Coordinates of C-alpha atoms in Angstrom, one line a residue:
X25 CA 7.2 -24.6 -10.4
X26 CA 8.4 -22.6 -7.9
X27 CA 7.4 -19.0 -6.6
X28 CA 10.0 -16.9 -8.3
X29 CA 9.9 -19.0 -11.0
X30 CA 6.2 -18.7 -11.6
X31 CA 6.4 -14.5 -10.8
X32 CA 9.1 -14.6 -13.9
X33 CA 6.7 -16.5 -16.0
X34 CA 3.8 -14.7 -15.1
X35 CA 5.7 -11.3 -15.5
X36 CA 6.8 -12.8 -19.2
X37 CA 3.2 -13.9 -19.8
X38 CA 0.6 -11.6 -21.7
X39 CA -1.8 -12.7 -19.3
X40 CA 0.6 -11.2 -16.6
X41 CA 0.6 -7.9 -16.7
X42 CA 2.1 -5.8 -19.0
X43 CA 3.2 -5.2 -22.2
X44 CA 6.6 -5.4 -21.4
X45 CA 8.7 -6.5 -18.6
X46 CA 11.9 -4.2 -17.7
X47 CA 14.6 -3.9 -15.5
X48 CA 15.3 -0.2 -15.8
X49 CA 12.5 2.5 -14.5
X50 CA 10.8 4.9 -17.4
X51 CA 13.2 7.7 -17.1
X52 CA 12.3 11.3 -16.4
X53 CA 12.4 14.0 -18.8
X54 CA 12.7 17.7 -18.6
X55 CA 9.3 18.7 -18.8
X56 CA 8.1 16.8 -15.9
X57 CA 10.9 18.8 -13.7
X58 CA 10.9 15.8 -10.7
X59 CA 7.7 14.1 -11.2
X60 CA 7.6 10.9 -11.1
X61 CA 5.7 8.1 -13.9
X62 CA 2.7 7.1 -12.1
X63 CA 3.8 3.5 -10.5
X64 CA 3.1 1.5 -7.5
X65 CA 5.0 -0.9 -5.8
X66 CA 3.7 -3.1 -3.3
X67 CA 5.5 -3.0 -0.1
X68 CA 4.0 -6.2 1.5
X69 CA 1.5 -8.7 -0.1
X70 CA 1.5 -11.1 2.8
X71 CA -1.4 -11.2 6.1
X72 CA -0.8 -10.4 9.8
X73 CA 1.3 -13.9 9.8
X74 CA 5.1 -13.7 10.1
X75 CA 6.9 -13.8 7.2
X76 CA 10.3 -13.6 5.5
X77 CA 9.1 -13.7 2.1
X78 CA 5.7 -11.5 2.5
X79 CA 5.7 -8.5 4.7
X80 CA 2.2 -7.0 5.9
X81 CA 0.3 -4.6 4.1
X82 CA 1.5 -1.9 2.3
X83 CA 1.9 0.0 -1.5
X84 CA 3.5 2.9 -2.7
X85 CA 2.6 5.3 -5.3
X86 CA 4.7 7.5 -7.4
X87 CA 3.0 10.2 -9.1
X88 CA 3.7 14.1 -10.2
X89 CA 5.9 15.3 -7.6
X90 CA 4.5 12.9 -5.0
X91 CA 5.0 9.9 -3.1
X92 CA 2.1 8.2 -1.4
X93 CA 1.7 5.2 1.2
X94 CA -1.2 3.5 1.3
X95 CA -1.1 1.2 4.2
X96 CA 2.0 0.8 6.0
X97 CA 1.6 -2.7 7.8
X98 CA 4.8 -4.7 9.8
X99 CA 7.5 -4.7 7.2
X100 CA 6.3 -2.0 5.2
X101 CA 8.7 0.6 5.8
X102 CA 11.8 -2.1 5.5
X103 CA 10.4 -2.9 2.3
X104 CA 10.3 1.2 1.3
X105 CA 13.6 1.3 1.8
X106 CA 14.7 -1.5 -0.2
X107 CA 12.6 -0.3 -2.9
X108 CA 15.1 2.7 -3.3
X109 CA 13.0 5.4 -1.9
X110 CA 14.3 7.6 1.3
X111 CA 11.7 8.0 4.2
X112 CA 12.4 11.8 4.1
X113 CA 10.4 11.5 0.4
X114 CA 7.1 10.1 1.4
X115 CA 4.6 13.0 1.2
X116 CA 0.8 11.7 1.9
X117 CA 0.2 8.5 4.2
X118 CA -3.0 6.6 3.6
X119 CA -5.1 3.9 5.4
X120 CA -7.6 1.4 5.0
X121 CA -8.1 0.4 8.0
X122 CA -6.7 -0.1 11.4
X123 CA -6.0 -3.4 11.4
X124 CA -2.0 -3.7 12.9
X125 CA -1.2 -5.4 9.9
X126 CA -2.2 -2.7 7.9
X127 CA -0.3 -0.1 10.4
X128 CA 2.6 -1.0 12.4
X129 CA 4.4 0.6 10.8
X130 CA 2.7 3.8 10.7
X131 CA 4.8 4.8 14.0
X132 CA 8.1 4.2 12.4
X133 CA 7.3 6.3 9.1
X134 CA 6.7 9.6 10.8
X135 CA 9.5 9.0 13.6
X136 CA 12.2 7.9 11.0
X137 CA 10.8 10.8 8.2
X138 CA 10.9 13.3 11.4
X139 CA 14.3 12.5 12.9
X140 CA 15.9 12.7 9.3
X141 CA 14.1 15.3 8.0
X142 CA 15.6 17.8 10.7
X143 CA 12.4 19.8 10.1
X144 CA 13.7 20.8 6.6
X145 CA 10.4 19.0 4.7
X146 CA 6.6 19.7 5.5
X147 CA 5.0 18.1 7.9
X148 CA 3.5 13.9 6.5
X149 CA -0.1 14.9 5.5
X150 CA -2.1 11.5 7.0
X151 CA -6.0 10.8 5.8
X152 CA -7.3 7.5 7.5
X153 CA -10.7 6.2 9.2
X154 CA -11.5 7.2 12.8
X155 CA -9.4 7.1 14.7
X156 CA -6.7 7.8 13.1
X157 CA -6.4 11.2 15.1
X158 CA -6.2 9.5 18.8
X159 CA -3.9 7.0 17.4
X160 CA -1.6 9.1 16.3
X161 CA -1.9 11.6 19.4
X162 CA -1.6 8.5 21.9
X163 CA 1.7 7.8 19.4
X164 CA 3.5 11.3 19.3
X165 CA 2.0 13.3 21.7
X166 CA 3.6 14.5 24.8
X167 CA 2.0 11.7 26.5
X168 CA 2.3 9.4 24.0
X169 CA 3.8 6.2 23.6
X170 CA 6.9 8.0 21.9
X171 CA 6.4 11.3 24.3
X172 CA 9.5 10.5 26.6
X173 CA 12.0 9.3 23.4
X174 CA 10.8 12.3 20.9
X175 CA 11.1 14.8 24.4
X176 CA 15.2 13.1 24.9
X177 CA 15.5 14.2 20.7
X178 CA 14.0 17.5 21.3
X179 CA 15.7 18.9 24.1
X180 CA 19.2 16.7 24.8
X181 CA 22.1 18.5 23.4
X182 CA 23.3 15.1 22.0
X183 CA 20.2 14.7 19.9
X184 CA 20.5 18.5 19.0
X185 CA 24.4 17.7 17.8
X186 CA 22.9 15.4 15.3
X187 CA 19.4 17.6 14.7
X188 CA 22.0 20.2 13.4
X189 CA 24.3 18.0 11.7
X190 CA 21.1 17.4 9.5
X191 CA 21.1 21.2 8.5
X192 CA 18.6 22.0 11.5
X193 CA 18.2 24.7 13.4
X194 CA 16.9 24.8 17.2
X195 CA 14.5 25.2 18.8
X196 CA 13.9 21.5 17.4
X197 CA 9.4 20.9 17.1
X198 CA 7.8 17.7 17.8
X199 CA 6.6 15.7 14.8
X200 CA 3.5 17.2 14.0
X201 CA 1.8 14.8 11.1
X202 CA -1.3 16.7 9.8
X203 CA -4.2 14.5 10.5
X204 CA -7.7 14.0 8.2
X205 CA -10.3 11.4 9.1
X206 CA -11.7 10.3 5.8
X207 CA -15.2 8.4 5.3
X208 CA -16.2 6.6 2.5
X209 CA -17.0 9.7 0.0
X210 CA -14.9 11.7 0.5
X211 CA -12.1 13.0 -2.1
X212 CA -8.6 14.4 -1.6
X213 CA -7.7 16.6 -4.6
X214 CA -3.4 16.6 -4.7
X215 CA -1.5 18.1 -7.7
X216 CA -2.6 16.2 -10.8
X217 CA -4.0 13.2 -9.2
X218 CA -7.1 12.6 -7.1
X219 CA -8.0 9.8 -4.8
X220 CA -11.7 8.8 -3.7
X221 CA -12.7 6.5 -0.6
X222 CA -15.1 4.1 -1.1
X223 CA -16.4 1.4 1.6
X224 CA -14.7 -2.0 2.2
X225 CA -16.6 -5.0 3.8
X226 CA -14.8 -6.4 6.0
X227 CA -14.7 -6.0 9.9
X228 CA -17.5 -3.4 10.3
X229 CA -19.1 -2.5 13.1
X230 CA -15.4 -2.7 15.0
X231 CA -13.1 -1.0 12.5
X232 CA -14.1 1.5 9.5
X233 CA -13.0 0.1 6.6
X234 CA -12.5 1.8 3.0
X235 CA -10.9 1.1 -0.2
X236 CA -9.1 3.9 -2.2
X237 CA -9.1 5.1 -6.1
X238 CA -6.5 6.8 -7.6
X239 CA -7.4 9.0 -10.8
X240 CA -4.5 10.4 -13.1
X241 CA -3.7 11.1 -16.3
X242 CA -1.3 8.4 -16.7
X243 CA -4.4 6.1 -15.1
X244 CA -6.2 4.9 -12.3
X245 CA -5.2 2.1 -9.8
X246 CA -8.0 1.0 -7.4
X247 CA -7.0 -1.1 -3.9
X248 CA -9.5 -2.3 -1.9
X249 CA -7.7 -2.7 1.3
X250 CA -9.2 -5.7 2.9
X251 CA -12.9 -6.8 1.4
X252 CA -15.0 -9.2 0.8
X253 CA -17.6 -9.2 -2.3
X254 CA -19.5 -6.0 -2.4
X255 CA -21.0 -3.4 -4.6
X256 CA -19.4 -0.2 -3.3
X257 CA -16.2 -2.5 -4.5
X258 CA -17.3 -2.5 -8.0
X259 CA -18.5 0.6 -8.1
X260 CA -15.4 2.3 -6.9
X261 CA -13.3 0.1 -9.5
X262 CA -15.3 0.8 -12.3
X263 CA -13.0 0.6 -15.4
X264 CA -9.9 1.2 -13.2
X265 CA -6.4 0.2 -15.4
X266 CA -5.4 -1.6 -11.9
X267 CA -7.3 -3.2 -9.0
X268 CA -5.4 -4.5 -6.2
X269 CA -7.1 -6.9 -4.5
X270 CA -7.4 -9.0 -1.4
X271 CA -6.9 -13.2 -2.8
X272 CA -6.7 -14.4 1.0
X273 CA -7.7 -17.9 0.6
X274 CA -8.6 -20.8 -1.9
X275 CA -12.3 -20.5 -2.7
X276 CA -14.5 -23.3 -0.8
X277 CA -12.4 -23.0 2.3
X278 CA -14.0 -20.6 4.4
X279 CA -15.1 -21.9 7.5
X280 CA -17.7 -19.7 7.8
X281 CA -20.1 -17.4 6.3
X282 CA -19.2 -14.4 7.6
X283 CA -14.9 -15.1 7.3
X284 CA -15.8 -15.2 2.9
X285 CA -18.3 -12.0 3.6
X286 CA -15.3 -10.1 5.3
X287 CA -12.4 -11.9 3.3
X288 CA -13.5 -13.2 0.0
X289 CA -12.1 -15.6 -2.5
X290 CA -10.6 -15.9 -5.8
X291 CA -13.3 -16.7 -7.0
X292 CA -15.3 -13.9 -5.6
X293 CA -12.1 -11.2 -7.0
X294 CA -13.0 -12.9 -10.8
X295 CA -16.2 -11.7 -10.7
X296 CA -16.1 -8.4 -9.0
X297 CA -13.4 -7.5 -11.5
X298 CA -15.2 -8.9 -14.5
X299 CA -18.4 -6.6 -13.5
X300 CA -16.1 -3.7 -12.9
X301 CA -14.4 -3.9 -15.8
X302 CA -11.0 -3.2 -14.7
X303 CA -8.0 -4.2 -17.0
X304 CA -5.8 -5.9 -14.7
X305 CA -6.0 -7.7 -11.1
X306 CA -3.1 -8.5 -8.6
X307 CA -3.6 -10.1 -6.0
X308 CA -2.4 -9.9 -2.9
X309 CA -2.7 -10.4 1.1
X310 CA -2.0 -13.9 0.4
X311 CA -1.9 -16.8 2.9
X312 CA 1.4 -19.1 3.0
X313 CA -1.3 -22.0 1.7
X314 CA -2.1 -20.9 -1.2
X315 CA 1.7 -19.0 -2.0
X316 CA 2.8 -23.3 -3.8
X317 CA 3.4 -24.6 -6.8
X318 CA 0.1 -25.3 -8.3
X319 CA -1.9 -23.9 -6.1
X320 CA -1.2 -20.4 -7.8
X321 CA -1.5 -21.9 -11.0
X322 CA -4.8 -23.1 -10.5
X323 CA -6.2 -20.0 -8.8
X324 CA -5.2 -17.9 -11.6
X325 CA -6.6 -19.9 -14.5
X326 CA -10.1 -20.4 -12.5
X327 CA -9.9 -16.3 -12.3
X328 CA -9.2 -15.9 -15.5
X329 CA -11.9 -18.6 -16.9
X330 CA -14.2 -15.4 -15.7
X331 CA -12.1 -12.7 -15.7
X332 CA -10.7 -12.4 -19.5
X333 CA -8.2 -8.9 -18.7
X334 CA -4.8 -9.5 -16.9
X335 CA -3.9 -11.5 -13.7
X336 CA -0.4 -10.5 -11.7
X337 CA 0.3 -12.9 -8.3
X338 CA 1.5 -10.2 -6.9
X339 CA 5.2 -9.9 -4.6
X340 CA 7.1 -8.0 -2.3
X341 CA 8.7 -5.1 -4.4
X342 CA 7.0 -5.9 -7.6
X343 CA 6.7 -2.4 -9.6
X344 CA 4.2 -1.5 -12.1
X345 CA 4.2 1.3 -13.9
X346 CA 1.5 2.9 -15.7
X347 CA 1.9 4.8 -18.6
X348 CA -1.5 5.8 -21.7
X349 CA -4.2 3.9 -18.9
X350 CA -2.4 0.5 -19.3
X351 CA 0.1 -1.4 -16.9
X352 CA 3.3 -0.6 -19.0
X353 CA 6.0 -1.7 -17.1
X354 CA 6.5 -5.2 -14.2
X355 CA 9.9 -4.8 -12.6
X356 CA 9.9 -7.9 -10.2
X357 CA 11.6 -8.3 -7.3
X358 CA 15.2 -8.6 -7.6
X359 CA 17.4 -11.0 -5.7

């Protein structure tokens, strides 16, 4: 079977996902005004490896009047735009970790949400681990890797034709995301949804690494960025509706301790989402050797010989929605 073929079946299945699979988005009703259905969509499901079929790390969440990236690796922000969302709409930023493949494309959100913007929306609110803040100083500052380009857009009247064109007015400011370094702990309150960091084991002591928890009405979705087996994992995803997972490799393969103890295996996700209790898995940041026919097969039927909720193999553009704490709603890729 091949990929798409197998997504299709494993969107039709009820071990899949949902309920029901649909091609059109819940639709939005006056009382909501412009919020959105809670959803996600993952942006990239593949690793740091090139890829035409899996881009680098990256999800997007609707919900309330919001739209939140969590992760934005190489590929990311090409796969926003496909998605049907506009740069200029992305409110909060998120990450993991700073890993490349988890934000390389950090640096073309905020330019690209900037330049169109024409400093008619707020400021991109950014909450990531240290540091976050330098990065994105040595990125946008006056001095920064972008300094000499975003200095041409501010002050050359040919970038200033345009800036106005956009409906702004001079003097033009410098992008100015608002930066929060986040720990493992702490909680960002937005308007009717919350998110809590939790730690990740993965790379530690050279990168700080956390996994996220979103808490709605509609539901909660858990993604653990990149992690291996771990408490804090379970605990974080404790009766979640969604956890999005790392599945980077066929279990057995490692070749070393401390590559399953930063990476995991499928194996490993069956049980940590069997003792969290979470209602659905998808799996992602998932190696071109185990993306064949058969291979997928078998990994999801050994999860699932622990795991007894839902398993979704997940894709580039694949949208869930989430509607009464239940994964309503697959839209697979199209195309």
């Amino acid at each position: 079977m091949n990929r798409r073929d197998f997504i299709a079946t494993m969107a039709a299945s009820p071990v899949a996902a949902a309920a029901n699979v649909t091609d059109q988005r819940p639709a939005e009703t006056a009382s909501t005004s412009q919020a959105r259905p809670l959803a996600i969509t993952l942006l990239g499901t593949g690793t740091p490896a090139p890829s035409l079929e899996r881009q680098s790390s990256g999800y997007l969440i609707e919900v309330g009047s919001d739209l939140i990236v969590w992760d934005h690796g190489p590929g990311a922000h090409h796969r926003l735009i496909e998605s049907g969302h506009r740069t200029i709409d992305v409110t909060h930023a998120f990450f993991t970790h700073l890993h490349y493949d988890h934000c390389m494309d950090y640096g073309r959100l905020v330019l690209q949400r900037w330049d169109q913007g024409a400093d008619r929306i707020p400021d991109l609110q950014v909450f990531g681990p240290p540091p976050i803040a330098r990065m994105t100083e040595q990125l946008f500052g006056p001095d920064g890797v972008y300094g000499p380009d975003i200095r041409a857009r501010v002050e050359h009247r040919s970038s200033l034709d345009v800036f106005e064109a956009r409906g702004g007015k001079a003097p033009r400011k410098r992008p100015a995301p608002r930066v929060s370094e986040i720990h493992a702990g702490s909680v960002i309150n937005g308007t009717d949804w919350k998110i809590t960091v939790g730690h990740a084991q993965h790379v530690q002591p050279y990168l700080e690494c956390l996994a996220f928890r979103l808490d709605t009405r509609e539901g909660s979705i858990c993604y653990t960025g990149d992690s291996g087996p771990s408490d804090t994992i379970v605990e974080l995803a404790k009766g979640c509706d969604l956890l999005i997972h790392m599945n980077h490799y066929f279990s057995g393969t490692e070749p070393t301790p401390a590559y399953r103890a930063a990476c995991g295996n499928h194996r490993d996700n069956a049980i940590i989402a069997k003792r969290a209790g979470v209602k659905t898995l998808v799996l992602t940041h998932l190696l071109a050797q185990i993306d064949l026919p058969g291979v997928r097969e078998q990994i999801v039927h050994e999860i699932q010989q622990v795991f007894d909720g839902k398993v979704v193999w997940g894709e580039d553009l694949m949208r869930l929605g989430i509607t009464g704490a239940r994964v309503s709603t697959i839209e697979p890729r199209q195309g």
